[in-house]
């Protein structure tokens, strides 16, 4: 039994934490929050590219470091802990994963090196309005090499150069790669709960596009991309949950009420113990997801859903109870609690809401037991 | 990251498996327990025979030092044996308190003479132990024990009452925490002893639990004589001895106590939903709850894998059992509750011939309240996580610097 990261992976994690504590953190995240004109921190993005993180899991032949998904998991946790205001998850977990999963050799060669270098920002667009998108609800169409329709909201859609979108092609759904810098694309910036990440409405009017993977296979491919991303996002969520718990702990030890540290009151202790339990449950599920992702195990769909449900729950709990532990201070703009409370909600709904993944999880349990 | 054994672990697992195949019946179903089909005295006999075989084959006291009859292996090997044993219907529960908690304490604190008298016999399954800590006025606050031991020549004379003593009715010996000095602070006036459960003045009265079972007891001590040679540790140091016992409790990795998500999933495929057309498994609200149970059960199982990884690297077990109990006891109650309510009025029927899973959901519903309390209440376990894992300050205490005899006690 070796259900843990290797020493090399742990050392990568330590390096990442050190790097992010210098280059990222609340100050950098607030820089984006307070400036409506920017949708991500360009300096941090460049630094992350120079460190090779964007190409960590991209093969060397395509300009990446050719490390594994486990290394990406380790980085994801640290990026989540820092609530980093960069389009990392959109570009790396969704866009690049979609290319690696479904792209032709030519598509990979054209795009992956630019992703690894930090020159291409990518995003992944499925939502077309409130509620769950399904193969029959999709109205965006792809036909004759052009794309028409509307995707809303698209995380990082305001800064991305390319998008991978789901679109109807004939009777089926395909995955389509589209250049967002062309004339056929209109972007409208959206106001969201988490302004530390950019969001847009994307309108396609005869935008030139190309298919990713086989025609009519788009729904299955999108599901496979989301399963992969779910595991990686779960690590960001675990990192964010951990950051919230540590903030709450620090405060509970140093803040006095009734002449004693508030952390000596059981009501506060039990709150923190609940956070700890939720994080450990999420972390263990995420480890299983990481194992399944890195070994391409048949268990990936089940493990991904479990990772996502556990991590979304943990982050919600930890981010709200962190505010509560901070009392009135926690409700102020100046204290960082709300940065995580915002990010927790974005990550919870970005790749399908927890309820959706709970349903997927049960469906996958049924499939496992049908055989 | 992989789920495989190291070559040494695999070899040990194969040995364990061969031993178990030769000596036990494989479980047909998760709920198989030979304790159900055998009378208590028959079960006890079978348990003793099995324990002797285990000891002879080197599968008892796996982590114990060789000079104590053990095998001197790291804790991971114990976990491996337990994993394999769980696949068989082995009568193994009887000795867990003695070998898991009491005898390791004896080994740590007793003289060689006493160790020679007790350790081997316990390992061979000839003698059974119980742990006498809790009292009617000292549950979560074990150090508030009032049971009194007074020195009389070479003996101590013990008077008082213990409660919630698992297995006292079939135990030969116990370790008992007693007050030897009421004039000092409560943690400083305690002493631990080995007590002969058959000695004059020891009276065991079974407790009838709300679940219907009778696993626990009240134990009364009336002028019970214990030789000073049977003292464990220094006089007045009983609290430190008790902490060692409680630490050993952590090494025991708990199994499942009742139906989990897999059982209620199967159940839900077979019965109609009370609120929507079709089987319960198609009911949306039920599916959302089921998902929560899956992630928590899997999360705890996988947390144990992380513990095993730490153990196989030679580290000591951490607080993950505290997590497990907080998760499991509540989840077990929720699952039982949901299975019962899902059957509407019929759900009240608790007759094994009529109820789903032979009444296993009802059993767990009625046993879970005890599980939330036994071995530390949920609240105490959360305190343990908060204080020992997260480093939060201890609760403010009303008993610091006050002699035990002057402490307010309430009812």
XYZ file of N, CA, C and O in Angstrom, chain B residues 51-234:
736
model
N -8.198 -18.523 19.154
C -7.123 -17.646 19.617
C -5.839 -18.441 19.862
O -4.744 -17.985 19.548
N -5.992 -19.638 20.400
C -4.820 -20.480 20.674
C -4.109 -20.804 19.361
O -2.883 -20.723 19.253
N -4.891 -21.148 18.353
C -4.297 -21.464 17.042
C -3.581 -20.250 16.473
O -2.509 -20.349 15.891
N -4.229 -19.104 16.638
C -3.635 -17.859 16.144
C -2.283 -17.615 16.814
O -1.293 -17.270 16.161
N -2.267 -17.809 18.127
C -1.030 -17.565 18.880
C 0.056 -18.544 18.436
O 1.210 -18.148 18.233
N -0.331 -19.796 18.270
C 0.665 -20.800 17.871
C 1.220 -20.523 16.480
O 2.382 -20.800 16.188
N 0.358 -19.976 15.613
C 0.801 -19.709 14.235
C 1.496 -18.342 14.117
O 1.930 -17.959 13.036
N 1.584 -17.610 15.214
C 2.281 -16.320 15.184
C 1.426 -15.181 14.665
O 1.942 -14.156 14.220
N 0.112 -15.322 14.723
C -0.762 -14.241 14.256
C -1.476 -13.525 15.407
O -2.398 -12.755 15.201
N -1.054 -13.819 16.638
C -1.545 -13.040 17.781
C -0.382 -12.152 18.224
O 0.765 -12.557 18.135
N -0.687 -10.975 18.678
C 0.385 -10.077 19.125
C 1.409 -9.800 18.043
O 2.611 -9.795 18.295
N 0.908 -9.566 16.847
C 1.809 -9.359 15.692
C 2.799 -8.224 15.940
O 3.962 -8.323 15.571
N 2.347 -7.173 16.610
C 3.228 -6.021 16.824
C 3.983 -6.112 18.161
O 4.814 -5.278 18.459
N 3.648 -7.110 18.961
C 4.295 -7.219 20.264
C 5.734 -7.683 20.111
O 6.082 -8.393 19.166
N 6.554 -7.330 21.122
C 7.959 -7.755 21.117
C 8.033 -9.283 21.187
O 7.135 -9.937 21.735
N 9.109 -9.827 20.619
C 9.256 -11.286 20.597
C 9.296 -11.859 22.006
O 8.759 -12.938 22.254
N 9.931 -11.128 22.952
C 10.027 -11.688 24.310
C 8.654 -11.750 24.988
O 8.493 -12.420 25.995
N 7.654 -11.074 24.438
C 6.290 -11.195 24.976
C 5.473 -12.194 24.176
O 4.253 -12.239 24.287
N 6.120 -12.963 23.339
C 5.396 -13.953 22.547
C 4.857 -13.387 21.249
O 4.109 -14.038 20.533
N 5.212 -12.164 20.959
C 4.738 -11.537 19.729
C 5.687 -11.758 18.579
O 6.574 -12.621 18.644
N 5.487 -10.965 17.531
C 6.269 -11.175 16.335
C 7.146 -9.975 16.004
O 7.908 -9.999 15.061
N 6.967 -8.889 16.741
C 7.847 -7.730 16.578
C 7.750 -7.062 15.220
O 8.702 -6.464 14.743
N 6.555 -7.127 14.600
C 6.404 -6.506 13.275
C 5.756 -5.124 13.400
O 5.059 -4.850 14.372
N 5.972 -4.264 12.404
C 5.321 -2.941 12.435
C 3.789 -3.057 12.328
O 3.284 -4.081 11.855
N 3.067 -2.015 12.756
C 1.597 -2.071 12.817
C 0.903 -2.432 11.498
O -0.183 -3.008 11.510
N 1.539 -2.121 10.369
C 0.893 -2.415 9.085
C 0.570 -3.909 8.958
O -0.427 -4.291 8.356
N 1.402 -4.758 9.577
C 1.159 -6.204 9.461
C -0.088 -6.616 10.231
O -0.800 -7.532 9.833
N -0.335 -5.924 11.324
C -1.573 -6.149 12.064
C -2.779 -5.778 11.210
O -3.788 -6.476 11.182
N -2.654 -4.654 10.522
C -3.743 -4.188 9.664
C -3.997 -5.222 8.559
O -5.147 -5.551 8.263
N -2.926 -5.728 7.976
C -3.072 -6.715 6.899
C -3.780 -7.958 7.426
O -4.713 -8.464 6.801
N -3.356 -8.429 8.592
C -4.022 -9.617 9.135
C -5.503 -9.335 9.377
O -6.361 -10.144 9.023
N -5.795 -8.168 9.954
C -7.199 -7.815 10.223
C -8.027 -7.746 8.944
O -9.179 -8.164 8.910
N -7.420 -7.212 7.888
C -8.127 -7.132 6.601
C -8.488 -8.532 6.106
O -9.600 -8.760 5.638
N -7.539 -9.430 6.201
C -7.793 -10.790 5.722
C -8.791 -11.496 6.625
O -9.700 -12.171 6.157
N -8.617 -11.297 7.927
C -9.503 -11.966 8.887
C -10.955 -11.518 8.700
O -11.887 -12.303 8.879
N -11.121 -10.237 8.273
C -12.479 -9.711 8.098
C -13.247 -10.440 6.994
O -14.469 -10.360 6.934
N -12.525 -11.128 6.128
C -13.208 -11.873 5.056
C -13.717 -13.230 5.543
O -14.368 -13.951 4.819
N -13.361 -13.573 6.767
C -13.763 -14.860 7.331
C -14.670 -14.639 8.526
O -14.631 -13.595 9.160
N -15.448 -15.663 8.823
C -16.328 -15.571 9.985
C -15.554 -16.090 11.197
O -15.790 -17.192 11.675
N -14.595 -15.281 11.644
C -13.713 -15.702 12.731
C -14.222 -15.146 14.059
O -14.648 -14.011 14.132
N -14.189 -15.958 15.128
C -14.658 -15.481 16.438
C -13.560 -14.688 17.134
O -12.917 -15.171 18.059
N -13.354 -13.452 16.708
C -12.152 -12.745 17.136
C -12.400 -11.583 18.100
O -11.471 -11.072 18.684
N -13.641 -11.172 18.262
C -13.892 -9.948 19.031
C -13.607 -10.041 20.521
O -13.269 -9.061 21.168
N -13.721 -11.265 21.065
C -13.653 -11.472 22.514
C -12.364 -10.936 23.149
O -12.368 -10.455 24.271
N -11.266 -11.022 22.402
C -9.963 -10.699 22.999
C -9.484 -9.289 22.698
O -8.404 -8.906 23.118
N -10.282 -8.535 21.947
C -9.742 -7.274 21.435
C -9.427 -6.266 22.546
O -8.428 -5.565 22.490
N -10.272 -6.211 23.577
C -10.002 -5.247 24.644
C -8.770 -5.669 25.448
O -7.887 -4.859 25.747
N -8.675 -6.960 25.736
C -7.516 -7.446 26.495
C -6.220 -7.257 25.729
O -5.270 -6.648 26.218
N -6.205 -7.790 24.516
C -4.947 -7.785 23.767
C -4.669 -6.429 23.134
O -3.519 -6.083 22.897
N -5.723 -5.677 22.858
C -5.514 -4.374 22.248
C -5.186 -3.289 23.258
O -4.455 -2.357 22.951
N -5.729 -3.397 24.458
C -5.603 -2.288 25.403
C -5.024 -2.677 26.749
O -4.123 -2.023 27.245
N -5.569 -3.745 27.381
C -5.174 -4.027 28.772
C -3.771 -4.633 28.851
O -2.925 -4.152 29.605
N -3.549 -5.698 28.094
C -2.272 -6.398 28.239
C -1.088 -5.535 27.772
O -0.041 -5.547 28.421
N -1.227 -4.747 26.697
C -0.119 -3.836 26.373
C 0.209 -2.896 27.544
O 1.370 -2.536 27.755
N -0.799 -2.512 28.302
C -0.559 -1.661 29.468
C 0.185 -2.463 30.541
O 1.094 -1.950 31.201
N -0.215 -3.717 30.719
C 0.477 -4.588 31.676
C 1.944 -4.718 31.263
O 2.856 -4.590 32.078
N 2.172 -4.934 29.967
C 3.548 -5.076 29.473
C 4.353 -3.802 29.752
O 5.509 -3.864 30.153
N 3.706 -2.675 29.575
C 4.429 -1.407 29.738
C 4.733 -1.084 31.200
O 5.723 -0.423 31.493
N 3.915 -1.546 32.129
C 4.036 -1.044 33.502
C 4.275 -2.113 34.574
O 4.573 -1.760 35.711
N 4.104 -3.391 34.245
C 4.195 -4.401 35.315
C 5.617 -4.937 35.458
O 6.447 -4.795 34.561
N 5.881 -5.591 36.596
C 7.173 -6.254 36.829
C 7.258 -7.508 35.944
O 6.250 -7.999 35.443
N 8.483 -8.018 35.783
C 8.658 -9.224 34.968
C 7.836 -10.380 35.511
O 7.250 -11.148 34.742
N 7.801 -10.470 36.818
C 7.066 -11.585 37.453
C 5.594 -11.553 37.038
O 5.000 -12.571 36.681
N 5.015 -10.369 37.106
C 3.597 -10.217 36.745
C 3.392 -10.468 35.251
O 2.445 -11.128 34.830
N 4.299 -9.952 34.460
C 4.186 -10.182 33.011
C 4.230 -11.670 32.703
O 3.441 -12.166 31.899
N 5.163 -12.370 33.366
C 5.263 -13.818 33.128
C 3.968 -14.533 33.511
O 3.584 -15.517 32.888
N 3.328 -14.020 34.539
C 2.090 -14.652 34.990
C 0.952 -14.454 33.979
O 0.176 -15.366 33.711
N 0.854 -13.237 33.379
C -0.367 -12.910 32.626
C -0.241 -12.884 31.106
O -1.187 -13.258 30.403
N 0.887 -12.430 30.597
C 0.920 -12.075 29.170
C 0.702 -13.282 28.252
O -0.165 -13.261 27.373
N 1.480 -14.346 28.490
C 1.393 -15.498 27.581
C -0.012 -16.105 27.595
O -0.580 -16.414 26.547
N -0.573 -16.242 28.809
C -1.912 -16.847 28.915
C -2.956 -16.031 28.154
O -3.894 -16.584 27.577
N -2.798 -14.717 28.199
C -3.761 -13.862 27.497
C -3.618 -14.031 26.000
O -4.610 -14.140 25.269
N -2.372 -14.085 25.561
C -2.126 -14.222 24.125
C -2.674 -15.551 23.607
O -3.173 -15.641 22.491
N -2.588 -16.570 24.453
C -3.071 -17.902 24.063
C -4.596 -18.006 24.157
O -5.159 -19.054 23.839
N -5.234 -16.959 24.639
C -6.689 -16.976 24.706
C -7.222 -17.687 25.933
O -8.411 -17.977 26.024
N -6.343 -17.965 26.910
C -6.824 -18.689 28.087
C -7.497 -17.752 29.081
O -8.336 -18.187 29.868
N -7.089 -16.484 29.056
C -7.670 -15.532 30.000
C -8.139 -14.266 29.273
O -7.474 -13.791 28.363
N -9.278 -13.781 29.734
C -9.906 -12.644 29.058
C -9.916 -11.431 29.992
O -10.073 -11.584 31.204
N -9.753 -10.262 29.374
C -9.614 -9.035 30.163
C -10.719 -8.025 29.839
O -11.259 -8.014 28.732
N -10.971 -7.164 30.821
C -11.837 -6.019 30.569
C -11.164 -4.761 31.142
O -10.204 -4.861 31.908
N -11.696 -3.626 30.734
C -11.071 -2.361 31.124
C -12.058 -1.563 31.977
O -13.159 -1.252 31.508
N -11.677 -1.274 33.218
C -12.616 -0.668 34.167
C -12.256 0.790 34.406
O -11.580 1.130 35.366
N -12.720 1.661 33.496
C -12.417 3.087 33.599
C -13.669 3.895 33.953
O -13.704 4.614 34.935
N -14.711 3.786 33.111
C -15.889 4.656 33.275
C -16.618 4.398 34.584
O -16.650 3.277 35.079
N -17.211 5.483 35.095
C -18.054 5.379 36.291
C -19.329 6.176 36.049
O -19.374 6.998 35.132
N -20.335 5.950 36.894
C -21.581 6.714 36.692
C -21.335 8.226 36.682
O -21.979 8.952 35.954
N -20.375 8.710 37.483
C -20.105 10.153 37.507
C -18.873 10.530 36.722
O -18.390 11.649 36.805
N -18.295 9.595 35.992
C -17.058 9.863 35.264
C -17.087 9.135 33.926
O -16.597 8.025 33.789
N -17.739 9.764 32.955
C -17.808 9.193 31.609
C -16.750 9.830 30.759
O -15.596 9.397 30.724
N -17.110 10.922 30.093
C -16.129 11.658 29.307
C -15.000 12.170 30.203
O -13.856 12.248 29.787
N -15.318 12.505 31.432
C -14.328 13.004 32.394
C -13.823 11.838 33.248
O -14.117 11.734 34.431
N -13.056 10.940 32.595
C -12.645 9.701 33.270
C -11.824 9.980 34.522
O -11.900 9.252 35.509
N -11.052 11.064 34.506
C -10.178 11.358 35.653
C -10.966 11.743 36.898
O -10.401 11.913 37.969
N -12.278 11.874 36.789
C -13.099 12.162 37.952
C -13.501 10.883 38.701
O -14.378 10.913 39.564
N -12.857 9.775 38.361
C -13.193 8.482 38.994
C -13.173 8.574 40.518
O -12.272 9.154 41.113
N -14.192 7.938 41.122
C -14.305 7.977 42.581
C -13.961 6.652 43.227
O -13.764 6.589 44.440
N -13.967 5.582 42.454
C -13.648 4.265 43.017
C -12.352 4.388 43.807
O -11.357 4.901 43.305
N -12.393 3.902 45.059
C -11.347 4.230 46.018
C -10.476 3.013 46.275
O -10.974 1.893 46.397
N -9.162 3.214 46.343
C -8.262 2.139 46.773
C -7.453 2.651 47.958
O -6.812 3.692 47.875
N -7.511 1.893 49.072
C -6.819 2.312 50.298
C -5.778 1.256 50.648
O -6.059 0.050 50.629
N -4.576 1.716 50.972
C -3.478 0.801 51.264
C -3.722 0.093 52.600
O -4.088 0.737 53.578
N -3.465 -1.232 52.628
C -3.596 -2.006 53.856
C -2.486 -3.052 53.857
O -2.634 -4.126 53.285
N -1.344 -2.713 54.459
C -0.193 -3.626 54.428
C 0.301 -3.825 53.012
O 0.574 -2.848 52.305
N 0.360 -5.093 52.581
C 0.805 -5.392 51.224
C -0.339 -5.305 50.217
O -0.142 -5.539 49.030
N -1.521 -5.019 50.696
C -2.702 -5.013 49.821
C -3.265 -3.611 49.672
O -2.897 -2.684 50.395
N -4.154 -3.520 48.724
C -5.018 -2.351 48.605
C -6.450 -2.854 48.743
O -6.776 -3.965 48.312
N -7.288 -2.030 49.334
C -8.701 -2.419 49.461
C -9.526 -1.466 48.602
O -9.463 -0.242 48.763
N -10.260 -2.065 47.667
C -10.963 -1.270 46.663
C -12.457 -1.271 46.915
O -13.064 -2.332 47.141
N -13.053 -0.071 46.851
C -14.503 0.077 46.967
C -14.996 1.072 45.918
O -14.333 2.081 45.675
N -16.123 0.757 45.331
C -16.677 1.713 44.371
C -17.442 1.013 43.259
O -17.748 -0.174 43.350
N -17.735 1.789 42.214
C -18.543 1.240 41.116
C -18.040 1.718 39.764
O -17.767 2.906 39.581
N -17.900 0.769 38.858
C -17.582 1.099 37.456
C -18.815 0.809 36.602
O -19.716 0.057 37.014
N -18.825 1.367 35.400
C -20.002 1.150 34.545
C -19.571 1.118 33.078
O -18.468 1.558 32.747
N -20.424 0.595 32.227
C -20.145 0.444 30.795
C -18.942 -0.452 30.530
O -18.198 -0.259 29.599
N -18.745 -1.439 31.400
C -17.593 -2.316 31.250
C -17.935 -3.440 30.280
O -18.676 -4.374 30.611
N -17.399 -3.329 29.075
C -17.673 -4.319 28.038
C -17.064 -5.657 28.446
O -15.898 -5.720 28.826
N -17.870 -6.693 28.367
C -17.367 -8.053 28.576
C -16.993 -8.402 29.997
O -16.414 -9.461 30.238
N -17.335 -7.569 30.978
C -16.963 -7.888 32.375
C -17.544 -9.230 32.801
O -16.956 -9.937 33.607
N -18.695 -9.591 32.222
C -19.379 -10.817 32.641
C -18.637 -12.078 32.213
O -18.891 -13.140 32.748
N -17.729 -11.964 31.259
C -16.963 -13.175 30.929
C -15.450 -12.955 31.092
O -14.648 -13.754 30.621
N -15.071 -11.866 31.769
C -13.640 -11.582 31.898
C -13.043 -12.240 33.137
O -13.704 -12.405 34.159
N -11.763 -12.600 33.030
C -11.027 -13.167 34.155
C -10.322 -12.076 34.950
O -10.205 -12.160 36.160
N -9.806 -11.078 34.210
C -9.068 -9.997 34.867
C -9.473 -8.657 34.267
O -10.023 -8.610 33.173
N -9.145 -7.617 35.009
C -9.404 -6.279 34.475
C -8.309 -5.333 34.913
O -7.553 -5.629 35.849
N -8.205 -4.198 34.202
C -7.376 -3.133 34.760
C -8.337 -2.058 35.249
O -9.285 -1.690 34.548
N -8.090 -1.623 36.489
C -9.041 -0.721 37.130
C -8.332 0.555 37.577
O -7.236 0.517 38.133
N -8.968 1.666 37.274
C -8.437 2.974 37.648
C -9.107 3.387 38.963
O -10.332 3.438 39.027
N -8.285 3.634 39.988
C -8.875 3.926 41.300
C -8.236 5.161 41.924
O -7.087 5.497 41.659
N -9.019 5.795 42.812
C -8.568 6.994 43.523
C -7.772 6.563 44.751
O -8.295 5.865 45.605
N -6.487 6.919 44.796
C -5.680 6.554 45.964
C -5.342 7.768 46.821
O -4.837 7.625 47.922
N -5.600 8.947 46.301
C -5.363 10.151 47.116
C -6.344 11.255 46.730
O -6.194 11.905 45.694
N -7.361 11.470 47.562
C -8.368 12.498 47.237
C -7.919 13.914 47.629
O -8.639 14.865 47.365
N -6.738 14.014 48.219
C -6.304 15.328 48.724
C -5.482 16.112 47.715
O -5.031 17.214 48.007
N -5.247 15.527 46.554
C -4.499 16.243 45.506
C -5.408 16.445 44.294
O -6.532 15.938 44.265
N -4.900 17.174 43.305
C -5.696 17.396 42.085
C -6.111 16.072 41.472
O -5.403 15.072 41.591
N -7.227 16.103 40.755
C -7.842 14.827 40.385
C -6.943 13.942 39.525
O -6.946 12.723 39.681
N -6.178 14.530 38.618
C -5.336 13.696 37.742
C -4.156 13.089 38.494
O -3.521 12.172 38.015
N -3.851 13.651 39.673
C -2.637 13.213 40.381
C -2.884 12.151 41.425
O -1.935 11.563 41.936
N -4.154 11.905 41.762
C -4.421 10.971 42.862
C -4.951 9.616 42.414
O -5.595 8.918 43.197
N -4.691 9.261 41.153
C -5.228 8.000 40.633
C -4.126 6.941 40.522
O -2.962 7.274 40.285
N -4.511 5.682 40.667
C -3.555 4.590 40.498
C -4.246 3.452 39.751
O -5.446 3.236 39.920
N -3.456 2.758 38.924
C -4.026 1.671 38.118
C -3.630 0.320 38.710
O -2.487 0.144 39.146
N -4.573 -0.611 38.710
C -4.321 -1.956 39.240
C -4.832 -3.034 38.291
O -5.750 -2.794 37.514
N -4.228 -4.231 38.455
C -4.819 -5.425 37.842
C -5.772 -6.017 38.881
O -5.383 -6.206 40.038
N -6.992 -6.292 38.467
C -7.947 -6.881 39.422
C -8.443 -8.231 38.896
O -8.672 -8.394 37.698
N -8.548 -9.175 39.832
C -9.095 -10.499 39.507
C -10.614 -10.383 39.531
O -11.205 -10.095 40.579
N -11.245 -10.577 38.400
C -12.693 -10.361 38.316
C -13.483 -11.418 39.080
O -14.691 -11.275 39.265
N -12.797 -12.498 39.490
C -13.488 -13.547 40.257
C -13.218 -13.398 41.761
O -13.637 -14.245 42.548
N -12.488 -12.338 42.138
C -12.134 -12.150 43.548
C -13.376 -11.826 44.376
O -14.350 -11.266 43.852
N -13.344 -12.179 45.691
C -14.486 -11.845 46.552
C -14.718 -10.335 46.574
O -13.751 -9.572 46.605
N -15.969 -9.947 46.515
C -16.306 -8.523 46.577
C -16.506 -7.894 45.204
O -16.943 -6.751 45.107
N -16.189 -8.653 44.116
C -16.438 -8.119 42.770
C -17.795 -8.636 42.302
O -18.019 -9.846 42.262
N -18.684 -7.709 42.001
C -20.014 -8.132 41.533
C -20.311 -7.502 40.175
O -20.202 -6.282 40.010
N -20.640 -8.344 39.203
C -20.897 -7.865 37.842
C -22.392 -7.919 37.567
O -23.012 -8.966 37.720
N -22.969 -6.797 37.210
C -24.408 -6.772 36.870
C -24.578 -6.303 35.433
O -24.171 -5.190 35.090
N -25.174 -7.145 34.593
C -25.329 -6.764 33.179
C -26.223 -5.542 33.019
O -27.157 -5.340 33.799
N -25.916 -4.744 32.008
C -26.765 -3.604 31.666
C -27.573 -3.977 30.434
O -27.015 -4.461 29.452
N -28.857 -3.778 30.524
C -29.737 -4.038 29.382
C -29.778 -2.771 28.539
O -30.259 -1.739 28.979
N -29.231 -2.836 27.311
C -29.119 -1.635 26.488
C -30.411 -1.353 25.735
O -31.221 -2.238 25.515
N -30.556 -0.101 25.273
C -31.754 0.272 24.518
C -31.879 -0.531 23.222
O -32.962 -0.725 22.690
N -30.754 -1.046 22.744
C -30.795 -1.849 21.517
C -31.259 -3.270 21.799
O -31.431 -4.057 20.874
N -31.423 -3.612 23.084
C -31.829 -4.960 23.438
C -30.651 -5.836 23.824
O -30.816 -6.856 24.478
N -29.447 -5.445 23.417
C -28.257 -6.240 23.722
C -27.851 -6.127 25.188
O -28.387 -5.310 25.941
N -26.910 -6.982 25.591
C -26.391 -6.965 26.967
C -24.876 -7.137 26.943
O -24.342 -8.108 27.453
N -24.194 -6.187 26.269
C -22.739 -6.302 26.117
C -21.986 -5.649 27.273
O -20.828 -5.927 27.492
N -22.636 -4.735 27.951
C -21.957 -3.926 28.967
C -22.432 -4.313 30.361
O -23.445 -4.982 30.512
N -21.680 -3.822 31.345
C -22.000 -4.180 32.729
C -21.722 -3.039 33.680
O -20.902 -2.169 33.391
N -22.385 -3.142 34.829
C -21.955 -2.374 35.993
C -21.088 -3.322 36.805
O -21.380 -4.517 36.884
N -20.022 -2.799 37.397
C -19.178 -3.642 38.244
C -19.040 -2.969 39.608
O -18.651 -1.798 39.682
N -19.415 -3.697 40.647
C -19.344 -3.156 42.017
C -18.164 -3.775 42.748
O -17.938 -4.979 42.660
N -17.421 -2.948 43.454
C -16.289 -3.422 44.268
C -16.607 -3.175 45.737
O -16.835 -2.019 46.133
N -16.650 -4.242 46.512
C -16.882 -4.099 47.948
C -15.724 -4.758 48.692
O -15.583 -5.975 48.673
N -14.864 -3.930 49.273
C -13.689 -4.424 50.017
C -12.903 -5.475 49.217
O -12.542 -6.532 49.747
N -12.676 -5.199 47.971
C -11.909 -6.120 47.128
C -10.422 -5.926 47.414
O -9.924 -4.797 47.407
N -9.727 -7.030 47.686
C -8.294 -6.944 48.002
C -7.451 -7.146 46.746
O -7.660 -8.091 45.993
N -6.513 -6.235 46.525
C -5.573 -6.369 45.400
C -4.161 -6.268 45.977
O -3.879 -5.357 46.771
N -3.297 -7.193 45.585
C -1.914 -7.152 46.085
C -1.173 -5.962 45.463
O -1.391 -5.636 44.295
N -0.308 -5.379 46.236
C 0.446 -4.224 45.722
C 1.284 -4.603 44.501
O 1.569 -3.763 43.644
N 1.653 -5.879 44.413
C 2.416 -6.332 43.231
C 1.590 -6.169 41.965
O 2.133 -6.185 40.856
N 0.275 -6.023 42.098
C -0.608 -5.888 40.932
C -0.925 -4.432 40.598
O -1.822 -4.146 39.819
N -0.167 -3.543 41.214
C -0.270 -2.124 40.850
C 0.466 -1.922 39.526
O 1.543 -2.479 39.308
N -0.110 -1.121 38.625
C 0.541 -0.806 37.341
C 1.053 0.626 37.397
O 0.258 1.566 37.454
N 2.354 0.784 37.406
C 2.936 2.124 37.487
C 2.971 2.608 38.927
O 2.488 1.932 39.852
N 3.510 3.796 39.114
C 3.651 4.341 40.463
C 2.292 4.722 41.043
O 1.361 5.030 40.298
